[in-house]
Structure formats: structure tokens, C-alpha cells
């Protein structure tokens, strides 16, 4: 048994909780769209072909924004293929995933689906095979009220009101050699600047995201952000970060400490963005859109998951089955995102359904929650008000990948309006850890909810056959004299709601 102390101080406010950090991502990849959220003929499907069971789970997940339509897919995508009468939509080769895109589902379907799910749509434009003109066309189609060729086309296609999409990504992972249209930072920066300045001529209130690095391990990391931001600073609001983590070679300790890489990633990008800001003598800071993050067993995909022959429609790709340990890492990555709410203003769990998703479906069959569903849904539900940075007194352990890692990590949110608070904790230890949380400064009177995600087998998962094998369990948390005492199980993620 180990021990840790968490001390909460209301003067240590970071920033308001940014609802957009509870975003997700829908890409035309594998079965995310087709047989994921869209499956005409499914017993729960509505008249648009949207699966009702998936919509209900997405609402329960508490997703704020959804990035669409990619990902690598967007770099070869022609948005016009996905609008208008279904019978006239062309079938195309998708080079990113070696698949065949039927275009049955496109922008108007996505926007309609988002309204039903209660999510804000966020679009990416293709800067891989396309440029300024096509981005402007898409913007006119999506957002202009009417009276122009493309806005009237949208009206004729059945959507009278503009979609009013606020956040736009200027391409996707253009630093990655795998990307269709992969470019140097200077080439991409020039194209992104031209595209962004033209889009802002249409609407200066748009929020635009320049592509940052596809991971902190990219050889161009740091220099890429500097060059891109020097070219685009006046026209963009965010720079993106993407990060995926997995357990390598049975090294659970390093895997559980993955958030240390996310922290390094965020802090390095903030330092680079601020360097450019001062160099260019600008007032306005650039925010981070962490618009792809998750656990992804990418090595399995690289080794044997890729399609090299044939062009299948909606093949099963990237269908990782998540364990309790994976979910603990997802919960700890959310703690890190919250701790950086002053600069991380938007984030997208990649992805939403079937493709490295918290929700799985069977075609014609049920939908169920993966282990990673629980920390996401609970954090999105309980984190309100302002993020507070607590002082965490804990031991550390040595990791092969991240140096010394704290055994316990925590973040607090406090809602002055309702007088409620939430504490989110991760225990990376293989032992139970007794934590004393000094919340005297919050003036709360009791523990309303105390939930933990843990299992005697940290590799336990939910499956089609056992959809409820893992989930949240109540944990005993007692508040006495301003101190909450709680026992965190080994390898666990825990949430406490206080009021
Ligand atoms: O989310 C899966 C893929 O990961 C996305 O298409 C791409 O942007 C990233 O490399």
C-alpha cells in the first residue's frame, strides 16, 4: 500500500473548463461512418439511416465537437462527391485507407447527424490534392445563407439553413510522409496562409486550425510549428497536435505514464508558438487544438492491418479492443488536457465509433461501450466551472520511455455557481494507494459520487459477447474535516463529485 496527498487551493486556477476538449472525430475510415453511425436498414435506424443505438451512446458519452471527414482521408477527398442526390454520387478510390468510398454519407448528412447527437461539427478542408478555391467553395456551400450558386445548391439539396460551421482544420497531418500531398513546412505554411486569409475574407469570425506535428517523435517536430506559424500567424487561431499511445513489449509502466509525453508535447508547442508570437511582435496567443489523441495499437496496424490488395467498402480497420489499462491511460490523458486548459482549447478523441473508438457496433446487431468510454463520459459530465491545479505529493517510479513518473496524478474542477467540484485521479501503481485530498478551500460538504475504473485483470475488455465485463464501480470516499480519504485500486482511474 502506498500513500499520496492532494492539496486543493482555489487560487491555483488554470482556466475555465473548455467544453470543446470533449470533442471526438469521425473519419471516412473503416466502419466509423458505414455500419458505425450510418446503417440504413439497421433495426434502430431512422429515416436517414442513422443508427439510434449509436446516437444514444454518443449523447451519453457527452461529446462536444466532432471533427470530420478526416484524417488522412480528407487529403484526397472531393466534398462535392458527398452532396446532392444519392443516385448521382460517385464511387471513388480512397488512397489513404485503400478502400472504396461510396459517398452515401457526406456533409449534409454529417451536419444533420450532429444536430441529432447534440454535437458541434468541425470540418477539415483538403490541402493535400486541393487548395484555396475548393476550400472557399466548401465554405460557401456550408455556411453562406443563400443567393449564391453553392449556397443555393445546399438549399436545393434540402438544407435551407446554413450549417454555420465555426471551426475549420487547414488540412491534416501535412508533415507526415504517409499523407497524400505531404509537403515541407514552408510549402504547407504558404498554402495554409493563403487558404486561411481567403476564408477569413468570407467570415473573419471563423476559427482556423493550422496543422502541427503528427506526434512529438516526428523528426520535424518543433521546427515544423515554427515555420508554419511564422507563415500563418495572422490568419489562424490554433495549431494542432496529434498523439497516439500504446503499450510496447509488455512495458505497462511506461504505457501508464504516456501523459508525460502529452505534457511535453503541449508545453513544447506552447513555447514554440510563444516564441513566434514574440518574434513577430504579436499580441494574440495561438491556442492548441489537440484534434487527434487516443490509445491506438498502431504497431499492429503497421505489421498486419493494412489493406494492400483490392478496394473494399467499409472494411474492418483499426478496430482496437480496449482494456482497463487502456482506459486508465485515456483517463490520465484527459487529466493532462484539463491541466492545460489555458492553451488547449479544443481536443478530439480519435475516433468515435468502431475505428479506435469508445463505441463498437456489429452490423445489423448491437452497439456497446468499450472500456475507454467510461473515463471520457464521466469527465465530460463532471468537469464544470474552472480547472484548478492541485499540489500532488506522491512517490515516483522509473519508466523506460518517460524517466521518473509520478505514481498518482490528479486535477480538480470547481464550479463556483453550483458550489460543486470534481476530482479526477489516476493511480499508476501496481498497489492500492491511499490518497488524502485536502478540499477545505472548496467549502464542499460531502461526496456525491465516487467511481473508479479498475479490474483484478488490467487487460480485461468489453466485447460483443460480454459488453458489460468492465465498467465503473463505486469506491468508498469519506469527507471529514475538509479532507477526502479514498483508496485508489492498483492501475485505476477515479472520479469524485463533491458538493
Ligand atoms: O485516426 C487515424 C489516423 O491517424 C488519421 O486518419 C490520421 O490523421 C492519423 O495519422
Coordinates of C-alpha atoms and ligand atoms in Angstrom, one line a residue:
X1 CA 0.0 0.0 0.0
X2 CA 1.4 3.4 -0.9
X3 CA 0.1 6.9 0.0
X4 CA -0.3 10.3 -1.6
X5 CA -1.6 13.7 -0.7
X6 CA -3.5 16.1 -3.0
X7 CA -3.9 19.7 -1.8
X8 CA -6.5 21.9 -3.5
X9 CA -6.1 25.7 -3.5
X10 CA -8.7 27.9 -5.2
X11 CA -6.1 30.5 -6.0
X12 CA -4.5 27.9 -8.4
X13 CA -7.0 28.4 -11.2
X14 CA -5.8 27.4 -14.7
X15 CA -8.7 28.5 -16.9
X16 CA -12.4 27.8 -17.4
X17 CA -13.2 24.2 -18.4
X18 CA -13.2 24.3 -22.2
X19 CA -16.2 22.2 -23.4
X20 CA -14.5 21.7 -26.7
X21 CA -11.9 19.5 -25.2
X22 CA -14.6 16.8 -25.0
X23 CA -14.6 16.6 -28.8
X24 CA -14.3 13.5 -31.0
X25 CA -13.6 12.6 -34.6
X26 CA -15.5 10.9 -37.4
X27 CA -13.4 9.9 -40.4
X28 CA -14.4 8.0 -43.6
X29 CA -12.2 5.1 -42.4
X30 CA -13.2 1.5 -42.0
X31 CA -16.6 1.2 -40.2
X32 CA -16.7 4.5 -38.5
X33 CA -19.3 6.0 -40.8
X34 CA -20.7 3.0 -42.6
X35 CA -22.2 0.4 -40.2
X36 CA -21.0 2.7 -37.4
X37 CA -23.1 5.8 -37.2
X38 CA -24.9 5.2 -40.6
X39 CA -26.6 1.9 -41.4
X40 CA -29.8 2.1 -43.3
X41 CA -31.9 -1.0 -42.6
X42 CA -30.5 -1.5 -39.1
X43 CA -33.3 -2.2 -36.6
X44 CA -32.6 1.1 -34.8
X45 CA -32.0 3.3 -37.9
X46 CA -34.2 6.3 -38.5
X47 CA -35.4 7.6 -41.9
X48 CA -31.9 9.0 -42.6
X49 CA -30.2 5.7 -41.9
X50 CA -28.7 6.9 -38.6
X51 CA -28.4 4.2 -36.0
X52 CA -30.4 5.1 -33.0
X53 CA -28.4 2.9 -30.6
X54 CA -25.2 4.7 -31.6
X55 CA -26.8 8.2 -31.3
X56 CA -27.9 7.3 -27.8
X57 CA -24.4 6.2 -26.8
X58 CA -22.8 9.3 -28.4
X59 CA -25.2 11.5 -26.3
X60 CA -24.3 9.5 -23.2
X61 CA -20.6 10.0 -24.0
X62 CA -21.1 13.8 -23.7
X63 CA -19.2 14.7 -26.9
X64 CA -19.0 18.4 -27.6
X65 CA -17.4 18.8 -31.1
X66 CA -16.9 16.3 -33.9
X67 CA -14.1 16.7 -36.5
X68 CA -14.9 15.4 -40.0
X69 CA -14.3 13.9 -42.6
X70 CA -10.6 13.1 -41.8
X71 CA -7.9 12.4 -41.0
X72 CA -5.8 11.1 -43.8
X73 CA -9.0 10.6 -45.9
X74 CA -9.5 14.3 -46.3
X75 CA -6.3 14.8 -48.2
X76 CA -7.8 13.1 -51.3
X77 CA -11.5 14.0 -50.7
X78 CA -13.7 15.9 -53.0
X79 CA -16.5 17.3 -50.8
X80 CA -18.9 17.7 -53.8
X81 CA -19.0 13.9 -54.2
X82 CA -20.9 13.7 -50.9
X83 CA -23.7 16.1 -51.5
X84 CA -26.8 16.0 -53.7
X85 CA -29.0 13.1 -54.9
X86 CA -27.6 9.8 -53.6
X87 CA -28.0 8.1 -57.0
X88 CA -25.7 10.6 -58.6
X89 CA -22.9 10.4 -56.0
X90 CA -19.7 8.8 -57.5
X91 CA -17.7 6.0 -56.0
X92 CA -14.1 6.8 -55.6
X93 CA -10.8 5.3 -54.6
X94 CA -9.7 6.3 -51.1
X95 CA -5.9 6.2 -51.3
X96 CA -5.4 6.8 -47.5
X97 CA -7.0 3.6 -46.4
X98 CA -7.0 1.6 -49.7
X99 CA -10.8 1.5 -49.7
X100 CA -13.7 2.3 -51.9
X101 CA -15.7 5.4 -50.9
X102 CA -19.4 5.2 -51.9
X103 CA -20.2 8.8 -50.8
X104 CA -23.6 7.8 -49.5
X105 CA -22.8 9.9 -46.4
X106 CA -21.4 13.4 -46.8
X107 CA -21.5 16.9 -45.4
X108 CA -25.3 17.4 -45.2
X109 CA -25.8 14.0 -43.6
X110 CA -23.0 14.7 -41.1
X111 CA -24.4 18.1 -40.2
X112 CA -27.9 16.6 -39.7
X113 CA -26.4 13.7 -37.6
X114 CA -24.5 16.3 -35.4
X115 CA -27.7 18.2 -34.7
X116 CA -29.4 14.9 -33.6
X117 CA -26.4 14.0 -31.5
X118 CA -26.2 17.5 -29.9
X119 CA -22.6 18.0 -31.2
X120 CA -20.9 20.9 -32.9
X121 CA -19.5 20.0 -36.3
X122 CA -15.8 20.9 -37.1
X123 CA -14.7 20.5 -40.7
X124 CA -11.3 19.8 -42.3
X125 CA -10.5 21.1 -45.8
X126 CA -8.4 19.1 -48.3
X127 CA -5.0 20.7 -48.7
X128 CA -3.4 17.5 -49.9
X129 CA -4.7 17.4 -53.5
X130 CA -6.6 20.7 -53.4
X131 CA -6.3 24.3 -52.4
X132 CA -7.8 27.8 -51.8
X133 CA -10.6 27.6 -54.4
X134 CA -12.0 24.3 -53.2
X135 CA -11.9 25.4 -49.6
X136 CA -13.8 28.6 -50.5
X137 CA -16.4 26.6 -52.4
X138 CA -16.9 24.3 -49.4
X139 CA -17.2 27.2 -47.1
X140 CA -19.8 28.9 -49.3
X141 CA -21.8 25.7 -49.6
X142 CA -21.7 25.0 -45.9
X143 CA -22.1 28.5 -44.3
X144 CA -23.5 31.1 -46.8
X145 CA -27.2 31.7 -46.1
X146 CA -28.3 31.7 -49.8
X147 CA -28.4 33.6 -53.1
X148 CA -25.2 32.3 -54.5
X149 CA -24.5 29.3 -56.7
X150 CA -23.2 27.0 -54.0
X151 CA -25.5 28.1 -51.1
X152 CA -28.5 27.6 -53.4
X153 CA -27.2 24.1 -54.2
X154 CA -27.3 23.3 -50.5
X155 CA -30.8 24.7 -50.2
X156 CA -31.8 22.6 -53.3
X157 CA -30.2 19.6 -51.6
X158 CA -32.6 20.0 -48.7
X159 CA -30.8 22.2 -46.1
X160 CA -32.3 25.7 -46.1
X161 CA -30.4 27.0 -43.1
X162 CA -26.6 27.3 -43.3
X163 CA -24.6 24.8 -41.3
X164 CA -22.7 27.6 -39.6
X165 CA -19.5 25.7 -39.0
X166 CA -17.2 27.6 -36.8
X167 CA -14.0 25.5 -36.6
X168 CA -12.1 24.5 -39.7
X169 CA -8.9 22.5 -40.0
X170 CA -6.5 23.6 -42.7
X171 CA -5.6 20.1 -44.0
X172 CA -4.5 17.1 -42.0
X173 CA -1.0 15.9 -40.9
X174 CA 0.8 17.5 -43.8
X175 CA 4.1 16.8 -42.0
X176 CA 3.6 13.0 -42.5
X177 CA 5.2 11.2 -45.4
X178 CA 2.1 8.9 -45.5
X179 CA -0.1 11.9 -46.3
X180 CA -1.4 12.4 -49.9
X181 CA 0.2 15.7 -50.8
X182 CA 2.7 15.6 -48.0
X183 CA 4.7 18.9 -48.0
X184 CA 7.5 20.7 -46.4
X185 CA 6.7 23.1 -43.6
X186 CA 7.4 26.1 -45.9
X187 CA 5.2 24.7 -48.7
X188 CA 2.3 23.9 -46.3
X189 CA 2.7 27.1 -44.4
X190 CA 2.4 29.2 -47.6
X191 CA -0.7 27.2 -48.8
X192 CA -2.3 27.3 -45.3
X193 CA -1.8 31.1 -45.0
X194 CA -3.3 31.7 -48.5
X195 CA -6.3 29.4 -47.7
X196 CA -6.9 30.9 -44.2
X197 CA -6.7 34.5 -45.3
X198 CA -9.2 33.9 -48.1
X199 CA -11.6 32.0 -45.7
X200 CA -11.4 34.9 -43.3
X201 CA -12.3 37.3 -46.1
X202 CA -15.6 35.4 -46.3
X203 CA -16.0 35.4 -42.5
X204 CA -13.4 36.9 -40.1
X205 CA -15.0 35.1 -37.1
X206 CA -14.1 31.6 -38.3
X207 CA -11.7 29.7 -36.1
X208 CA -9.0 28.1 -38.1
X209 CA -6.5 25.4 -37.2
X210 CA -3.1 25.0 -38.8
X211 CA -1.6 21.6 -39.0
X212 CA 1.0 21.0 -36.3
X213 CA 3.0 17.8 -35.9
X214 CA 1.6 14.3 -36.2
X215 CA 3.5 13.3 -33.0
X216 CA 6.2 14.6 -30.7
X217 CA 8.5 12.0 -32.2
X218 CA 8.4 13.4 -35.7
X219 CA 11.8 14.4 -37.0
X220 CA 10.5 17.8 -37.9
X221 CA 8.7 18.4 -34.5
X222 CA 9.3 21.9 -33.3
X223 CA 10.8 23.3 -36.4
X224 CA 7.6 22.4 -38.3
X225 CA 5.5 24.5 -35.8
X226 CA 7.9 27.5 -36.0
X227 CA 7.9 27.6 -39.8
X228 CA 4.1 27.1 -40.2
X229 CA 3.2 29.6 -37.5
X230 CA 5.6 32.2 -38.9
X231 CA 3.8 31.9 -42.3
X232 CA 0.2 31.7 -40.9
X233 CA 0.2 33.6 -37.6
X234 CA -2.1 36.5 -38.7
X235 CA -4.7 34.2 -40.1
X236 CA -5.0 31.2 -37.7
X237 CA -6.3 30.7 -34.2
X238 CA -5.0 27.2 -33.4
X239 CA -2.1 24.8 -34.1
X240 CA -3.0 21.1 -34.0
X241 CA -1.3 18.3 -32.0
X242 CA -1.9 14.6 -32.7
X243 CA -0.7 11.8 -30.4
X244 CA -1.4 8.1 -30.1
X245 CA -0.1 5.8 -27.4
X246 CA 0.1 2.0 -26.9
X247 CA 1.8 -0.5 -24.6
X248 CA 5.1 -1.7 -26.2
X249 CA 6.6 -5.1 -25.4
X250 CA 4.7 -5.6 -22.1
X251 CA 6.1 -2.3 -20.6
X252 CA 2.9 -1.4 -18.7
X253 CA 4.8 1.2 -16.5
X254 CA 5.8 3.3 -19.5
X255 CA 2.4 3.0 -21.1
X256 CA 0.6 4.2 -17.9
X257 CA 2.9 7.2 -17.9
X258 CA 2.0 8.2 -21.5
X259 CA 0.6 11.5 -20.4
X260 CA 4.1 12.7 -19.7
X261 CA 4.7 12.7 -23.4
X262 CA 1.4 14.6 -24.0
X263 CA 2.6 17.1 -21.4
X264 CA 5.9 17.6 -23.1
X265 CA 4.2 17.9 -26.5
X266 CA 1.8 20.6 -25.3
X267 CA 4.4 22.6 -23.4
X268 CA 6.9 22.4 -26.3
X269 CA 4.2 23.7 -28.8
X270 CA 3.2 26.4 -26.4
X271 CA 6.9 27.5 -26.1
X272 CA 7.3 27.5 -29.9
X273 CA 4.1 29.4 -30.5
X274 CA 5.0 32.0 -27.9
X275 CA 8.5 32.3 -29.5
X276 CA 6.9 33.1 -32.8
X277 CA 4.4 35.4 -31.2
X278 CA 7.2 37.5 -29.6
X279 CA 9.4 37.3 -32.7
X280 CA 6.6 38.7 -34.8
X281 CA 5.6 41.2 -32.1
X282 CA 2.0 39.9 -31.9
X283 CA -0.4 40.3 -29.0
X284 CA -2.7 37.4 -29.6
X285 CA -1.6 33.9 -28.4
X286 CA -2.2 30.8 -30.5
X287 CA -4.2 28.1 -28.9
X288 CA -3.8 24.3 -29.3
X289 CA -6.4 22.0 -31.0
X290 CA -5.4 18.5 -29.8
X291 CA -7.5 17.2 -32.5
X292 CA -6.4 13.5 -32.6
X293 CA -5.5 11.7 -29.3
X294 CA -6.1 8.2 -28.0
X295 CA -4.6 4.8 -27.3
X296 CA -4.0 3.1 -30.7
X297 CA -2.1 -0.2 -31.2
X298 CA -0.6 1.4 -34.3
X299 CA 2.2 -1.3 -34.5
X300 CA -0.5 -4.0 -35.1
X301 CA -1.9 -1.9 -37.9
X302 CA 1.5 -1.3 -39.4
X303 CA 2.5 -5.0 -39.1
X304 CA -0.6 -6.7 -40.4
X305 CA -3.7 -4.5 -40.5
X306 CA -3.1 -2.6 -43.8
X307 CA -5.0 -3.4 -46.9
X308 CA -2.7 -3.8 -49.9
X309 CA -5.0 -5.6 -52.3
X310 CA -8.5 -4.8 -53.5
X311 CA -10.6 -1.7 -52.7
X312 CA -13.2 -2.9 -50.1
X313 CA -16.1 -0.8 -49.0
X314 CA -16.0 0.0 -45.2
X315 CA -13.6 -2.8 -44.2
X316 CA -13.0 -3.5 -40.5
X317 CA -9.9 -1.4 -39.9
X318 CA -8.2 -0.1 -36.7
X319 CA -10.8 -2.0 -34.5
X320 CA -8.8 -2.0 -31.3
X321 CA -10.5 -3.6 -28.3
X322 CA -9.7 -1.6 -25.3
X323 CA -8.6 -2.9 -21.9
X324 CA -9.0 -1.4 -18.4
X325 CA -5.3 -0.3 -18.6
X326 CA -6.0 1.4 -22.0
X327 CA -8.9 3.2 -20.3
X328 CA -6.8 4.3 -17.4
X329 CA -4.4 5.9 -19.9
X330 CA -7.3 7.6 -21.6
X331 CA -8.4 9.0 -18.3
X332 CA -4.9 10.2 -17.4
X333 CA -4.6 11.9 -20.9
X334 CA -7.9 13.8 -20.1
X335 CA -6.3 14.9 -16.8
X336 CA -3.4 16.3 -18.8
X337 CA -5.7 18.1 -21.3
X338 CA -7.7 19.7 -18.4
X339 CA -4.5 20.8 -16.7
X340 CA -3.5 22.7 -19.9
X341 CA -6.9 24.3 -20.5
X342 CA -5.3 27.7 -20.6
X343 CA -3.9 26.8 -24.1
X344 CA -5.6 23.6 -25.1
X345 CA -9.0 25.0 -26.2
X346 CA -10.2 22.1 -28.3
X347 CA -9.4 18.3 -28.5
X348 CA -10.8 15.3 -30.3
X349 CA -10.7 11.7 -29.1
X350 CA -9.8 9.8 -32.2
X351 CA -12.1 8.3 -33.2
X352 CA -15.8 7.9 -32.2
X353 CA -17.2 4.5 -33.5
X354 CA -15.5 1.2 -34.4
X355 CA -12.2 2.8 -35.6
X356 CA -10.2 3.1 -32.3
X357 CA -13.5 4.2 -30.8
X358 CA -15.1 4.2 -27.4
X359 CA -18.2 2.8 -29.1
X360 CA -18.4 -0.5 -31.1
X361 CA -21.1 -1.8 -33.3
X362 CA -22.0 -5.0 -35.1
X363 CA -23.6 -4.6 -38.5
X364 CA -27.3 -5.4 -38.0
X365 CA -26.6 -6.1 -34.3
X366 CA -25.9 -4.3 -31.1
X367 CA -23.7 -1.4 -30.1
X368 CA -21.7 -1.4 -26.8
X369 CA -19.3 0.7 -24.7
X370 CA -15.6 0.0 -24.8
X371 CA -13.6 0.5 -21.5
X372 CA -12.4 3.9 -22.8
X373 CA -16.0 5.1 -22.9
X374 CA -16.2 5.4 -19.1
X375 CA -13.4 7.9 -18.2
X376 CA -14.4 10.1 -21.2
X377 CA -18.1 10.2 -20.4
X378 CA -17.6 10.7 -16.7
X379 CA -15.0 13.5 -17.1
X380 CA -17.3 15.2 -19.7
X381 CA -20.2 15.0 -17.3
X382 CA -18.5 16.1 -14.1
X383 CA -15.9 18.7 -15.2
X384 CA -17.6 22.1 -15.0
X385 CA -16.5 25.6 -13.9
X386 CA -12.8 26.3 -13.6
X387 CA -9.8 24.0 -13.7
X388 CA -7.7 24.1 -10.5
X389 CA -4.1 22.7 -10.5
X390 CA -3.7 20.8 -7.2
X391 CA -0.4 20.1 -5.5
X392 CA 0.2 16.3 -5.7
X393 CA 2.6 14.8 -3.2
X394 CA 3.4 11.3 -4.5
X395 CA 6.2 8.9 -5.0
X396 CA 7.6 8.2 -8.4
X397 CA 8.7 5.1 -10.4
X398 CA 11.2 4.6 -13.1
X399 CA 9.9 4.1 -16.7
X400 CA 11.9 3.1 -19.8
X401 CA 10.3 5.7 -22.0
X402 CA 9.5 8.7 -19.9
X403 CA 12.0 8.8 -17.0
X404 CA 10.6 9.1 -13.4
X405 CA 6.8 9.1 -13.4
X406 CA 4.5 10.2 -10.6
X407 CA 2.6 7.3 -9.2
X408 CA -0.5 9.5 -8.8
X409 CA -1.8 12.3 -10.9
X410 CA -4.8 14.5 -10.3
X411 CA -6.8 17.5 -11.5
X412 CA -9.7 19.4 -9.9
X413 CA -12.6 21.4 -11.4
X414 CA -14.7 23.8 -9.3
X415 CA -18.0 25.3 -10.2
X416 CA -18.5 28.4 -8.1
X417 CA -22.1 28.8 -9.4
X418 CA -23.3 25.5 -8.1
X419 CA -20.7 25.1 -5.3
X420 CA -19.8 21.6 -6.7
X421 CA -16.4 20.3 -7.5
X422 CA -14.8 17.2 -9.1
X423 CA -11.5 15.4 -8.6
X424 CA -10.1 13.2 -11.3
X425 CA -7.2 10.8 -10.2
X426 CA -5.1 8.2 -11.8
X427 CA -3.2 5.6 -9.8
X428 CA -0.3 4.2 -11.9
X429 CA 0.9 2.0 -9.1
X430 CA 0.5 -1.8 -9.1
X431 CA -0.5 -1.4 -5.4
X432 CA -3.5 0.2 -3.8
X433 CA -2.8 3.9 -3.0
X434 CA -4.4 5.7 -0.1
X435 CA -5.0 9.3 -1.1
X436 CA -5.9 12.2 1.3
X437 CA -7.4 15.1 -0.6
X438 CA -7.4 18.4 1.2
X439 CA -10.5 20.2 -0.2
X440 CA -11.1 22.5 2.8
X441 CA -10.6 25.5 0.5
X442 CA -13.6 24.5 -1.7
X443 CA -16.2 24.6 1.1
X444 CA -17.9 21.4 0.0
X445 CA -19.9 19.3 2.5
X446 CA -19.9 15.8 1.0
X447 CA -19.1 13.3 -1.6
X448 CA -21.9 12.9 -4.1
X449 CA -20.4 10.3 -6.4
X450 CA -17.2 8.2 -6.2
X451 CA -16.5 6.0 -9.2
X452 CA -13.4 4.0 -10.2
X453 CA -12.4 2.0 -13.2
X454 CA -10.1 -0.9 -12.2
X455 CA -10.1 -4.6 -12.5
X456 CA -8.1 -7.5 -11.0
X457 CA -7.1 -8.1 -14.6
X458 CA -6.0 -4.8 -16.1
X459 CA -6.3 -6.4 -19.6
X460 CA -10.0 -7.2 -19.2
X461 CA -12.2 -5.8 -22.0
X462 CA -15.8 -5.5 -23.1
X463 CA -16.7 -7.5 -26.2
X464 CA -19.8 -8.3 -28.3
X465 CA -20.3 -11.4 -26.1
X466 CA -19.5 -9.6 -22.8
X467 CA -20.4 -6.0 -23.3
X468 CA -20.5 -5.2 -19.6
X469 CA -17.5 -7.1 -18.4
X470 CA -15.7 -3.9 -17.4
X471 CA -17.2 -0.6 -16.2
X472 CA -17.3 1.9 -13.3
X473 CA -17.5 0.6 -9.8
X474 CA -18.4 2.6 -6.7
X475 CA -15.4 3.3 -4.4
X476 CA -15.5 4.4 -0.7
X477 CA -14.6 8.1 -0.3
X478 CA -15.1 9.8 3.0
X479 CA -15.0 13.6 3.6
X480 CA -14.1 14.5 7.2
X481 CA -12.8 17.9 8.4
X482 CA -12.2 19.1 4.8
X483 CA -10.2 16.0 3.8
X484 CA -11.5 13.3 1.5
X485 CA -9.9 9.9 2.1
X486 CA -10.1 7.4 -0.8
X487 CA -8.3 4.1 -1.6
X488 CA -7.4 4.0 -5.3
X489 CA -7.1 0.4 -6.6
X490 CA -4.0 -0.6 -8.5
X491 CA -3.9 0.7 -12.1
X492 CA -7.0 2.7 -11.8
X493 CA -8.8 5.9 -12.8
X494 CA -11.2 7.5 -10.3
X495 CA -13.6 10.4 -10.3
X496 CA -15.1 12.1 -7.2
X497 CA -18.0 14.5 -7.4
X498 CA -18.2 16.8 -4.4
X499 CA -21.0 19.2 -3.3
Ligands
LIG1 O1 -7.1 8.4 -36.7 C1 -6.4 7.6 -37.6 C2 -5.4 8.3 -38.4 O2 -4.4 8.8 -37.6 C3 -5.9 9.6 -39.1 O3 -6.6 9.4 -40.3 C4 -4.6 10.4 -39.3 O4 -4.8 11.8 -39.3 C5 -3.7 9.9 -38.2 O5 -2.5 9.5 -38.7

